[in-house]
GROMACS .gro file of C-alpha atoms in nm:
model
  457
    1MET     CA    1  -8.753  -3.406  -6.500
    2SER     CA    2  -8.893  -3.061  -6.371
    3LYS     CA    3  -8.687  -2.765  -6.340
    4VAL     CA    4  -8.717  -2.499  -6.085
    5LEU     CA    5  -8.525  -2.150  -6.100
    6LEU     CA    6  -8.465  -2.079  -5.712
    7VAL     CA    7  -8.393  -1.718  -5.638
    8HIS     CA    8  -8.150  -1.670  -5.369
    9ALA     CA    9  -8.090  -1.354  -5.129
   10LYS     CA   10  -8.067  -1.298  -4.775
   11GLY     CA   11  -8.307  -1.393  -4.502
   12GLY     CA   12  -8.526  -1.670  -4.495
   13PRO     CA   13  -8.472  -2.045  -4.417
   14PRO     CA   14  -8.113  -2.144  -4.432
   15LEU     CA   15  -8.006  -2.208  -4.782
   16GLY     CA   16  -7.879  -2.554  -4.709
   17HIS     CA   17  -8.199  -2.667  -4.603
   18VAL     CA   18  -8.396  -2.504  -4.889
   19LEU     CA   19  -8.160  -2.639  -5.156
   20SER     CA   20  -8.171  -3.011  -5.046
   21ARG     CA   21  -8.572  -3.011  -5.025
   22THR     CA   22  -8.586  -2.831  -5.345
   23ALA     CA   23  -8.347  -3.085  -5.527
   24ALA     CA   24  -8.536  -3.386  -5.409
   25ARG     CA   25  -8.821  -3.269  -5.602
   26ALA     CA   26  -8.670  -3.132  -5.932
   27GLU     CA   27  -8.381  -3.020  -6.099
   28VAL     CA   28  -8.251  -2.690  -5.948
   29HIS     CA   29  -8.094  -2.370  -6.107
   30LEU     CA   30  -7.980  -2.116  -5.871
   31LEU     CA   31  -7.992  -1.756  -5.923
   32ALA     CA   32  -7.791  -1.609  -5.640
   33LEU     CA   33  -7.842  -1.240  -5.582
   34SER     CA   34  -7.648  -1.265  -5.257
   35ALA     CA   35  -7.308  -1.441  -5.199
   36LEU     CA   36  -7.359  -1.834  -5.087
   37PRO     CA   37  -7.275  -1.878  -4.758
   38PRO     CA   38  -6.925  -2.043  -4.742
   39THR     CA   39  -7.052  -2.340  -4.538
   40VAL     CA   40  -7.316  -2.423  -4.824
   41ALA     CA   41  -7.110  -2.335  -5.126
   42ASP     CA   42  -6.957  -2.671  -5.211
   43SER     CA   43  -7.311  -2.850  -5.139
   44ALA     CA   44  -7.491  -2.586  -5.349
   45ARG     CA   45  -7.253  -2.704  -5.654
   46GLY     CA   46  -7.347  -3.058  -5.619
   47LEU     CA   47  -7.708  -2.999  -5.558
   48CYS     CA   48  -7.753  -2.774  -5.849
   49ALA     CA   49  -7.762  -2.794  -6.241
   50SER     CA   50  -7.644  -2.446  -6.285
   51ILE     CA   51  -7.546  -2.169  -6.053
   52ALA     CA   52  -7.580  -1.796  -6.205
   53MET     CA   53  -7.425  -1.505  -5.984
   54PRO     CA   54  -7.546  -1.180  -6.212
   55SER     CA   55  -7.352  -0.860  -6.183
   56ASP     CA   56  -7.472  -0.518  -6.049
   57ALA     CA   57  -7.558  -0.395  -6.389
   58GLN     CA   58  -7.754  -0.732  -6.453
   59ARG     CA   59  -7.970  -0.692  -6.156
   60ALA     CA   60  -8.074  -0.350  -6.244
   61ASP     CA   61  -8.381  -0.472  -6.373
   62LEU     CA   62  -8.449  -0.770  -6.164
   63VAL     CA   63  -8.797  -0.910  -6.304
   64SER     CA   64  -8.612  -0.897  -6.639
   65LEU     CA   65  -8.327  -1.103  -6.519
   66ILE     CA   66  -8.553  -1.353  -6.342
   67VAL     CA   67  -8.760  -1.385  -6.632
   68SER     CA   68  -8.460  -1.433  -6.866
   69GLU     CA   69  -8.289  -1.683  -6.636
   70ALA     CA   70  -8.611  -1.898  -6.621
   71LYS     CA   71  -8.654  -1.920  -6.986
   72ALA     CA   72  -8.269  -2.010  -7.037
   73VAL     CA   73  -8.326  -2.306  -6.803
   74GLY     CA   74  -8.680  -2.394  -6.917
   75ALA     CA   75  -8.782  -2.337  -6.546
   76ASP     CA   76  -9.133  -2.508  -6.475
   77ALA     CA   77  -9.149  -2.304  -6.157
   78VAL     CA   78  -8.960  -2.015  -5.999
   79LEU     CA   79  -8.950  -1.931  -5.634
   80THR     CA   80  -8.769  -1.741  -5.348
   81PHE     CA   81  -8.778  -1.773  -4.959
   82SER     CA   82  -8.632  -1.430  -4.917
   83GLU     CA   83  -8.831  -1.142  -4.829
   84TYR     CA   84  -8.618  -0.903  -5.007
   85ALA     CA   85  -8.680  -1.110  -5.391
   86VAL     CA   86  -9.049  -1.170  -5.275
   87VAL     CA   87  -9.189  -0.888  -5.523
   88ALA     CA   88  -8.960  -0.964  -5.799
   89VAL     CA   89  -9.038  -1.321  -5.815
   90ALA     CA   90  -9.398  -1.278  -5.798
   91GLU     CA   91  -9.395  -1.027  -6.075
   92ALA     CA   92  -9.155  -1.270  -6.280
   93CYS     CA   93  -9.391  -1.549  -6.229
   94GLN     CA   94  -9.688  -1.334  -6.361
   95ALA     CA   95  -9.495  -1.241  -6.671
   96LEU     CA   96  -9.355  -1.602  -6.735
   97GLY     CA   97  -9.738  -1.762  -6.665
   98LEU     CA   98  -9.614  -1.943  -6.356
   99ALA     CA   99  -9.781  -2.014  -6.026
  100GLY     CA  100  -9.662  -1.756  -5.757
  101ALA     CA  101  -9.794  -1.504  -5.499
  102GLY     CA  102  -9.946  -1.275  -5.773
  103SER     CA  103  -9.994  -0.918  -5.819
  104ALA     CA  104 -10.070  -0.877  -5.437
  105ALA     CA  105  -9.703  -0.952  -5.328
  106ALA     CA  106  -9.624  -0.626  -5.273
  107LEU     CA  107  -9.929  -0.579  -5.003
  108ALA     CA  108  -9.767  -0.858  -4.814
  109ARG     CA  109  -9.437  -0.644  -4.844
  110ASP     CA  110  -9.467  -0.281  -4.807
  111LYS     CA  111  -9.605  -0.214  -4.455
  112ARG     CA  112  -9.807   0.092  -4.577
  113LEU     CA  113  -9.996  -0.105  -4.840
  114MET     CA  114 -10.063  -0.384  -4.588
  115ARG     CA  115 -10.179  -0.193  -4.328
  116ARG     CA  116 -10.403   0.032  -4.540
  117THR     CA  117 -10.568  -0.306  -4.687
  118TRP     CA  118 -10.617  -0.417  -4.349
  119LEU     CA  119 -10.803  -0.095  -4.265
  120GLU     CA  120 -11.019  -0.141  -4.569
  121HIS     CA  121 -11.136  -0.467  -4.437
  122ASP     CA  122 -11.179  -0.355  -4.064
  123LEU     CA  123 -10.918  -0.570  -3.939
  124PRO     CA  124 -10.754  -0.526  -3.585
  125GLN     CA  125 -10.439  -0.350  -3.593
  126PRO     CA  126 -10.214  -0.046  -3.445
  127GLU     CA  127 -10.321   0.310  -3.576
  128PHE     CA  128 -10.049   0.423  -3.830
  129ARG     CA  129  -9.943   0.648  -4.048
  130PRO     CA  130  -9.719   0.637  -4.355
  131VAL     CA  131  -9.396   0.826  -4.362
  132THR     CA  132  -9.179   0.962  -4.629
  133THR     CA  133  -9.038   1.264  -4.497
  134GLU     CA  134  -8.918   1.417  -4.157
  135ALA     CA  135  -9.221   1.651  -4.168
  136ASP     CA  136  -9.441   1.365  -4.220
  137LEU     CA  137  -9.316   1.200  -3.908
  138HIS     CA  138  -9.350   1.522  -3.689
  139ALA     CA  139  -9.705   1.543  -3.828
  140ALA     CA  140  -9.768   1.193  -3.716
  141ALA     CA  141  -9.611   1.206  -3.391
  142GLY     CA  142  -9.832   1.494  -3.300
  143ALA     CA  143 -10.142   1.324  -3.425
  144LEU     CA  144 -10.112   0.953  -3.296
  145PRO     CA  145 -10.124   0.852  -2.940
  146GLY     CA  146  -9.781   0.749  -2.815
  147PRO     CA  147  -9.558   0.594  -2.777
  148LEU     CA  148  -9.473   0.496  -3.149
  149LEU     CA  149  -9.288   0.271  -3.330
  150LEU     CA  150  -9.102   0.418  -3.656
  151LYS     CA  151  -9.077   0.108  -3.910
  152ALA     CA  152  -8.906   0.101  -4.223
  153ALA     CA  153  -9.182   0.000  -4.490
  154TRP     CA  154  -8.979  -0.271  -4.659
  155SER     CA  155  -8.736  -0.396  -4.379
  156ALA     CA  156  -8.712  -0.739  -4.212
  157GLY     CA  157  -8.559  -0.870  -3.901
  158SER     CA  158  -8.692  -0.574  -3.690
  159THR     CA  159  -8.426  -0.364  -3.843
  160ALA     CA  160  -8.451   0.014  -3.848
  161HIS     CA  161  -8.713   0.023  -3.563
  162GLN     CA  162  -8.729   0.321  -3.337
  163ILE     CA  163  -8.941   0.397  -3.053
  164ILE     CA  164  -9.077   0.723  -3.008
  165ARG     CA  165  -9.194   0.836  -2.671
  166SER     CA  166  -9.214   1.196  -2.724
  167PRO     CA  167  -9.276   1.417  -3.033
  168HIS     CA  168  -8.929   1.588  -2.954
  169GLU     CA  169  -8.760   1.257  -3.026
  170ALA     CA  170  -8.875   1.207  -3.381
  171SER     CA  171  -8.597   1.397  -3.546
  172ALA     CA  172  -8.333   1.180  -3.401
  173ALA     CA  173  -8.572   0.871  -3.457
  174TRP     CA  174  -8.571   0.971  -3.825
  175ALA     CA  175  -8.227   1.017  -3.862
  176ARG     CA  176  -8.112   0.688  -3.698
  177SER     CA  177  -8.375   0.489  -3.922
  178ARG     CA  178  -8.242   0.614  -4.230
  179GLU     CA  179  -7.912   0.547  -4.133
  180VAL     CA  180  -7.958   0.187  -4.050
  181MET     CA  181  -8.147   0.133  -4.365
  182ALA     CA  182  -7.822   0.238  -4.552
  183GLU     CA  183  -7.604   0.050  -4.348
  184SER     CA  184  -7.843  -0.244  -4.396
  185ALA     CA  185  -7.842  -0.211  -4.774
  186GLN     CA  186  -7.439  -0.210  -4.779
  187LEU     CA  187  -7.484  -0.577  -4.590
  188GLY     CA  188  -7.748  -0.703  -4.861
  189TYR     CA  189  -8.040  -0.664  -4.623
  190ALA     CA  190  -8.262  -0.434  -4.848
  191GLU     CA  191  -8.549  -0.480  -5.083
  192LEU     CA  192  -8.399  -0.575  -5.433
  193HIS     CA  193  -8.657  -0.447  -5.671
  194VAL     CA  194  -8.830  -0.128  -5.552
  195ALA     CA  195  -8.664   0.172  -5.644
  196GLU     CA  196  -8.576   0.413  -5.332
  197ALA     CA  197  -8.745   0.189  -5.105
  198GLU     CA  198  -8.511   0.276  -4.805
  199ALA     CA  199  -8.702   0.596  -4.812
  200ASP     CA  200  -9.034   0.452  -4.718
  201PHE     CA  201  -9.156   0.433  -4.341
  202VAL     CA  202  -9.467   0.399  -4.128
  203VAL     CA  203  -9.509   0.482  -3.813
  204GLU     CA  204  -9.767   0.308  -3.564
  205GLN     CA  205  -9.895   0.331  -3.241
  206ILE     CA  206  -9.744   0.064  -2.985
  207VAL     CA  207 -10.017  -0.141  -2.872
  208THR     CA  208 -10.000  -0.305  -2.492
  209GLY     CA  209  -9.950  -0.679  -2.522
  210THR     CA  210  -9.961  -0.930  -2.252
  211ALA     CA  211  -9.878  -1.282  -2.228
  212ALA     CA  212 -10.046  -1.388  -1.904
  213HIS     CA  213 -10.396  -1.361  -2.034
  214TRP     CA  214 -10.316  -1.636  -2.322
  215PHE     CA  215 -10.023  -1.882  -2.157
  216ASP     CA  216 -10.067  -2.079  -1.854
  217GLU     CA  217  -9.673  -2.029  -1.757
  218PRO     CA  218  -9.447  -1.724  -1.730
  219GLY     CA  219  -9.151  -1.658  -1.998
  220TRP     CA  220  -9.337  -1.641  -2.322
  221GLY     CA  221  -9.358  -1.344  -2.548
  222ASP     CA  222  -9.678  -1.168  -2.628
  223TYR     CA  223  -9.724  -1.247  -2.953
  224VAL     CA  224  -9.722  -1.546  -3.218
  225SER     CA  225  -9.682  -1.640  -3.559
  226VAL     CA  226  -9.915  -1.842  -3.773
  227GLU     CA  227  -9.718  -2.057  -4.060
  228GLY     CA  228  -9.894  -2.147  -4.337
  229VAL     CA  229  -9.939  -2.135  -4.719
  230VAL     CA  230 -10.162  -2.021  -4.994
  231ALA     CA  231 -10.233  -2.274  -5.256
  232ASP     CA  232 -10.469  -2.152  -5.553
  233GLY     CA  233 -10.575  -1.876  -5.326
  234THR     CA  234 -10.692  -2.079  -5.041
  235PHE     CA  235 -10.530  -2.010  -4.688
  236HIS     CA  236 -10.405  -2.335  -4.534
  237PRO     CA  237 -10.294  -2.299  -4.159
  238VAL     CA  238 -10.013  -2.521  -4.051
  239CYS     CA  239  -9.919  -2.455  -3.711
  240LEU     CA  240  -9.826  -2.152  -3.447
  241SER     CA  241  -9.499  -2.041  -3.350
  242GLY     CA  242  -9.440  -1.906  -2.994
  243ARG     CA  243  -9.194  -1.657  -2.873
  244MET     CA  244  -8.976  -1.529  -2.609
  245PRO     CA  245  -9.015  -1.156  -2.515
  246THR     CA  246  -8.859  -0.940  -2.768
  247ILE     CA  247  -8.547  -0.708  -2.670
  248GLU     CA  248  -8.600  -0.347  -2.726
  249PRO     CA  249  -8.726  -0.200  -2.942
  250PHE     CA  250  -8.894  -0.513  -3.081
  251THR     CA  251  -8.581  -0.769  -3.175
  252GLU     CA  252  -8.675  -1.118  -3.176
  253ARG     CA  253  -8.474  -1.350  -2.967
  254ALA     CA  254  -8.643  -1.682  -2.998
  255GLY     CA  255  -8.913  -1.888  -3.198
  256ILE     CA  256  -9.059  -2.225  -3.055
  257THR     CA  257  -9.238  -2.437  -3.232
  258PRO     CA  258  -9.543  -2.543  -3.132
  259ALA     CA  259  -9.667  -2.234  -2.933
  260LEU     CA  260  -9.820  -2.368  -2.618
  261LEU     CA  261 -10.144  -2.246  -2.618
  262PRO     CA  262 -10.527  -2.394  -2.552
  263GLN     CA  263 -10.744  -2.471  -2.822
  264ASP     CA  264 -10.985  -2.210  -2.831
  265ALA     CA  265 -10.699  -1.954  -2.823
  266GLN     CA  266 -10.529  -2.116  -3.097
  267ASP     CA  267 -10.870  -2.115  -3.300
  268ARG     CA  268 -10.932  -1.728  -3.237
  269ILE     CA  269 -10.558  -1.655  -3.358
  270VAL     CA  270 -10.586  -1.867  -3.680
  271ASP     CA  271 -10.938  -1.717  -3.764
  272LEU     CA  272 -10.763  -1.357  -3.762
  273ALA     CA  273 -10.464  -1.481  -3.961
  274ARG     CA  274 -10.684  -1.612  -4.221
  275ARG     CA  275 -10.884  -1.295  -4.250
  276ALA     CA  276 -10.570  -1.101  -4.264
  277VAL     CA  277 -10.421  -1.316  -4.575
  278ASP     CA  278 -10.738  -1.338  -4.758
  279ALA     CA  279 -10.750  -0.975  -4.757
  280LEU     CA  280 -10.398  -0.929  -4.900
  281GLY     CA  281 -10.539  -1.147  -5.220
  282LEU     CA  282 -10.226  -1.371  -5.242
  283ARG     CA  283 -10.239  -1.689  -5.480
  284ASP     CA  284  -9.952  -1.942  -5.409
  285CYS     CA  285  -9.698  -1.901  -5.167
  286GLY     CA  286  -9.576  -1.952  -4.806
  287THR     CA  287  -9.706  -1.710  -4.546
  288HIS     CA  288  -9.591  -1.586  -4.218
  289THR     CA  289  -9.862  -1.394  -3.996
  290GLU     CA  290  -9.742  -1.198  -3.685
  291ILE     CA  291 -10.019  -1.126  -3.406
  292LYS     CA  292  -9.973  -0.940  -3.093
  293LEU     CA  293 -10.165  -1.069  -2.802
  294GLY     CA  294 -10.348  -0.837  -2.594
  295ALA     CA  295 -10.549  -0.857  -2.246
  296ASP     CA  296 -10.931  -1.020  -2.246
  297GLY     CA  297 -10.854  -1.177  -2.588
  298SER     CA  298 -10.768  -0.866  -2.765
  299MET     CA  299 -10.558  -0.896  -3.077
  300TRP     CA  300 -10.378  -0.698  -3.323
  301LEU     CA  301 -10.203  -0.761  -3.666
  302ILE     CA  302  -9.833  -0.707  -3.679
  303GLU     CA  303  -9.768  -0.812  -4.052
  304THR     CA  304  -9.794  -1.095  -4.302
  305ALA     CA  305  -9.539  -1.189  -4.539
  306ALA     CA  306  -9.566  -1.365  -4.873
  307ARG     CA  307  -9.320  -1.645  -4.767
  308PHE     CA  308  -9.249  -1.852  -4.508
  309GLY     CA  309  -9.097  -1.782  -4.168
  310GLY     CA  310  -8.712  -1.694  -4.149
  311ALA     CA  311  -8.465  -1.842  -3.933
  312MET     CA  312  -8.505  -2.206  -3.867
  313THR     CA  313  -8.906  -2.192  -3.879
  314VAL     CA  314  -8.922  -2.419  -4.158
  315PRO     CA  315  -8.677  -2.685  -4.029
  316GLN     CA  316  -8.844  -2.693  -3.686
  317ILE     CA  317  -9.196  -2.760  -3.842
  318GLU     CA  318  -9.029  -3.032  -4.037
  319GLU     CA  319  -8.881  -3.171  -3.716
  320VAL     CA  320  -9.172  -3.148  -3.472
  321PHE     CA  321  -9.506  -3.190  -3.721
  322GLY     CA  322  -9.303  -3.416  -4.005
  323LEU     CA  323  -9.405  -3.171  -4.290
  324ASP     CA  324  -9.126  -3.067  -4.567
  325LEU     CA  325  -9.279  -2.719  -4.622
  326ILE     CA  326  -9.033  -2.659  -4.908
  327GLY     CA  327  -9.093  -2.977  -5.093
  328MET     CA  328  -9.479  -2.935  -5.062
  329LEU     CA  329  -9.458  -2.593  -5.181
  330VAL     CA  330  -9.233  -2.699  -5.479
  331ASP     CA  331  -9.464  -2.995  -5.571
  332HIS     CA  332  -9.786  -2.732  -5.556
  333LEU     CA  333  -9.562  -2.495  -5.783
  334LEU     CA  334  -9.525  -2.773  -6.020
  335ASP     CA  335  -9.898  -2.870  -6.036
  336ARG     CA  336  -9.827  -3.167  -5.840
  337PRO     CA  337 -10.097  -3.314  -5.602
  338VAL     CA  338 -10.023  -3.193  -5.234
  339THR     CA  339 -10.241  -3.261  -4.911
  340TRP     CA  340 -10.206  -2.969  -4.683
  341PRO     CA  341 -10.294  -2.993  -4.312
  342GLY     CA  342 -10.671  -2.996  -4.295
  343HIS     CA  343 -10.652  -2.785  -3.977
  344CYS     CA  344 -10.409  -2.579  -3.776
  345LEU     CA  345 -10.160  -2.838  -3.625
  346THR     CA  346 -10.124  -2.841  -3.218
  347PRO     CA  347  -9.905  -2.982  -2.956
  348ALA     CA  348 -10.096  -3.261  -2.942
  349GLN     CA  349  -9.994  -3.359  -3.288
  350ALA     CA  350  -9.636  -3.251  -3.227
  351ARG     CA  351  -9.331  -3.505  -3.168
  352GLY     CA  352  -9.172  -3.307  -2.911
  353ALA     CA  353  -9.057  -2.925  -2.971
  354ALA     CA  354  -8.798  -2.702  -3.138
  355GLY     CA  355  -8.657  -2.366  -3.146
  356SER     CA  356  -8.436  -2.132  -3.265
  357LEU     CA  357  -8.235  -1.870  -3.060
  358VAL     CA  358  -8.067  -1.569  -3.187
  359VAL     CA  359  -7.739  -1.494  -3.007
  360LEU     CA  360  -7.733  -1.128  -2.922
  361ALA     CA  361  -7.512  -0.969  -2.656
  362VAL     CA  362  -7.823  -0.884  -2.440
  363ASP     CA  363  -7.887  -1.060  -2.088
  364GLY     CA  364  -8.250  -1.192  -1.986
  365ASP     CA  365  -8.360  -0.870  -1.870
  366GLY     CA  366  -8.281  -0.690  -2.203
  367GLU     CA  367  -7.949  -0.527  -2.076
  368ALA     CA  368  -7.619  -0.537  -2.269
  369TRP     CA  369  -7.341  -0.739  -2.180
  370GLN     CA  370  -7.116  -0.588  -1.961
  371ASP     CA  371  -6.784  -0.676  -2.141
  372ARG     CA  372  -6.714  -0.816  -2.480
  373ARG     CA  373  -6.709  -1.199  -2.555
  374VAL     CA  374  -6.581  -1.462  -2.809
  375TRP     CA  375  -6.869  -1.660  -2.990
  376ASP     CA  376  -6.750  -2.024  -2.910
  377PHE     CA  377  -6.995  -2.277  -2.986
  378PRO     CA  378  -6.812  -2.605  -2.847
  379VAL     CA  379  -6.810  -2.399  -2.498
  380VAL     CA  380  -7.160  -2.316  -2.500
  381SER     CA  381  -7.267  -2.687  -2.569
  382GLY     CA  382  -7.014  -2.810  -2.325
  383ARG     CA  383  -7.075  -2.569  -2.019
  384VAL     CA  384  -7.439  -2.489  -2.046
  385PRO     CA  385  -7.650  -2.771  -1.897
  386LEU     CA  386  -7.949  -2.851  -2.065
  387SER     CA  387  -8.286  -3.061  -1.974
  388PRO     CA  388  -8.254  -3.446  -2.026
  389GLY     CA  389  -8.338  -3.490  -2.392
  390SER     CA  390  -8.253  -3.189  -2.523
  391GLU     CA  391  -8.008  -3.129  -2.818
  392LEU     CA  392  -7.827  -2.803  -2.901
  393SER     CA  393  -7.684  -2.739  -3.234
  394VAL     CA  394  -7.565  -2.436  -3.417
  395VAL     CA  395  -7.652  -2.327  -3.755
  396ALA     CA  396  -7.313  -2.244  -3.913
  397GLU     CA  397  -7.426  -2.057  -4.249
  398SER     CA  398  -7.631  -1.809  -4.011
  399SER     CA  399  -7.350  -1.781  -3.733
  400LEU     CA  400  -7.021  -1.616  -3.694
  401ALA     CA  401  -6.717  -1.838  -3.718
  402ASP     CA  402  -6.599  -1.948  -3.362
  403GLY     CA  403  -6.324  -1.726  -3.242
  404SER     CA  404  -6.536  -1.424  -3.387
  405ILE     CA  405  -6.632  -1.138  -3.117
  406VAL     CA  406  -6.975  -1.104  -3.044
  407PRO     CA  407  -7.128  -0.784  -3.174
  408VAL     CA  408  -7.227  -0.518  -2.957
  409TYR     CA  409  -7.612  -0.519  -2.970
  410ASP     CA  410  -7.763  -0.222  -3.150
  411PRO     CA  411  -8.129  -0.168  -3.084
  412ALA     CA  412  -8.171   0.008  -3.421
  413ALA     CA  413  -8.002  -0.258  -3.648
  414GLY     CA  414  -8.190  -0.521  -3.455
  415ALA     CA  415  -8.097  -0.892  -3.587
  416ASN     CA  416  -7.818  -0.733  -3.817
  417THR     CA  417  -7.597  -0.762  -3.472
  418MET     CA  418  -7.664  -1.105  -3.420
  419ALA     CA  419  -7.354  -1.374  -3.371
  420ALA     CA  420  -7.515  -1.699  -3.415
  421LEU     CA  421  -7.835  -1.887  -3.453
  422CYS     CA  422  -7.871  -2.220  -3.218
  423LEU     CA  423  -8.128  -2.495  -3.293
  424LEU     CA  424  -8.263  -2.669  -2.993
  425SER     CA  425  -8.459  -2.973  -2.991
  426ALA     CA  426  -8.677  -3.096  -2.679
  427THR     CA  427  -8.937  -3.320  -2.526
  428ASP     CA  428  -9.195  -3.014  -2.506
  429PRO     CA  429  -9.244  -2.629  -2.561
  430ARG     CA  430  -9.202  -2.545  -2.218
  431THR     CA  431  -8.838  -2.720  -2.216
  432VAL     CA  432  -8.709  -2.547  -2.503
  433LEU     CA  433  -8.846  -2.199  -2.340
  434HIS     CA  434  -8.655  -2.338  -2.004
  435ASP     CA  435  -8.333  -2.413  -2.171
  436PHE     CA  436  -8.323  -2.103  -2.405
  437GLU     CA  437  -8.382  -1.875  -2.073
  438ALA     CA  438  -8.099  -2.087  -1.931
  439LEU     CA  439  -7.889  -2.036  -2.246
  440VAL     CA  440  -7.945  -1.658  -2.239
  441SER     CA  441  -7.849  -1.637  -1.880
  442ALA     CA  442  -7.539  -1.840  -1.916
  443LEU     CA  443  -7.401  -1.681  -2.247
  444PRO     CA  444  -7.229  -1.373  -2.084
  445ARG     CA  445  -7.073  -1.590  -1.837
  446VAL     CA  446  -6.934  -1.906  -2.007
  447LEU     CA  447  -6.824  -1.755  -2.360
  448PRO     CA  448  -6.458  -1.628  -2.340
  449ALA     CA  449  -6.365  -1.276  -2.272
  450ALA     CA  450  -6.233  -1.095  -2.558
  451GLN     CA  451  -5.910  -0.968  -2.520
  452PRO     CA  452  -5.852  -0.590  -2.561
  453GLU     CA  453  -5.653  -0.590  -2.855
  454GLU     CA  454  -5.906  -0.803  -3.042
  455VAL     CA  455  -6.177  -0.562  -2.967
  456SER     CA  456  -5.969  -0.270  -3.080
  457ALA     CA  457  -5.840  -0.436  -3.412
   0.00000   0.00000   0.00000
């Protein structure tokens, strides 16, 4: 039986979903760079032939560690679904002579290199500047048309984003972004391979998006993502995911599969995603390309990742389109024949719709909840009415335990302050969007109020 070394770290699709699909295709050996979620630990021991949990000293040279572990277990393929381990795994695969994202993986990870590559290929994107010092940021703030967005070059999940509306805000934004990156590293949400990655930033112009020119009904966010895969250097788009509007600065609230767009609009978006992925030169990996939608058909590239979309994007695609992307990628990396979609799938091919909602202590208008609340999924499922045919569940491994106090939303920390991740299955994308709007509105009313002693503890 073929053997796969799966490198686990924070982020990406839920580990339970990844493990079960991988184990159905091959003997799995797990290299855990992050602690296993408690809700998955028991099943992981049953699904994996071995589980290695290296020490901090062993992880100092991550590529060598992965190569050594792969040789020890006789791995026929090595893969990861975590943004933070993508570059290390790609380099390890190259050293082992195995299929992987290839030498261009860093271009799909470092936002500075990504934007520079797209600039060379004349692809539409916001105007930008790389930033490594506070002086660099002040220079960029004086040169670029505002408002601006400061991003950590190696971050994920909207972490350390800071809006700069005038040059005099640059110093405070710089200090806060660096502080958040240090906090994120302590939580395990940080690049695992590139030294001093937390010091690298990019600042870019905030372009004006609009969903009204693209969607037939209100409520959709002004950007989408193209989910796909690169196999032997050829990009295969799978489908588009829609979004609810982000929370300031640009924290994602919900992803919905499929995006409810007209065919001509989807074709134009997919064409831009293809050009973006092709420019990066990836070889064998999942892809997730985010695109901002503007007025009169304008578009801007936000970013491309050399891995599948995180949260519940992959399970949503499996539910709606019947495609096990994890298993298909494993088969491809093991040199087995795989039939990828011949075209980007549309709502017409979907079996209903699905979406994932990040629970944050922010209402539908983007305002913080007026008081502290306790996360309690049974209360939510019992008291929030959904549309006929809709089913709501909670992703336990990505959520706080019932009875936990919902964190105060921190704009700079982004998804780091989430309380839970919920999955909704419904008859169509419009219903998912409608039910999510109802959930966002109801949560601060139906969740139990936290007691003063709980908040201060």
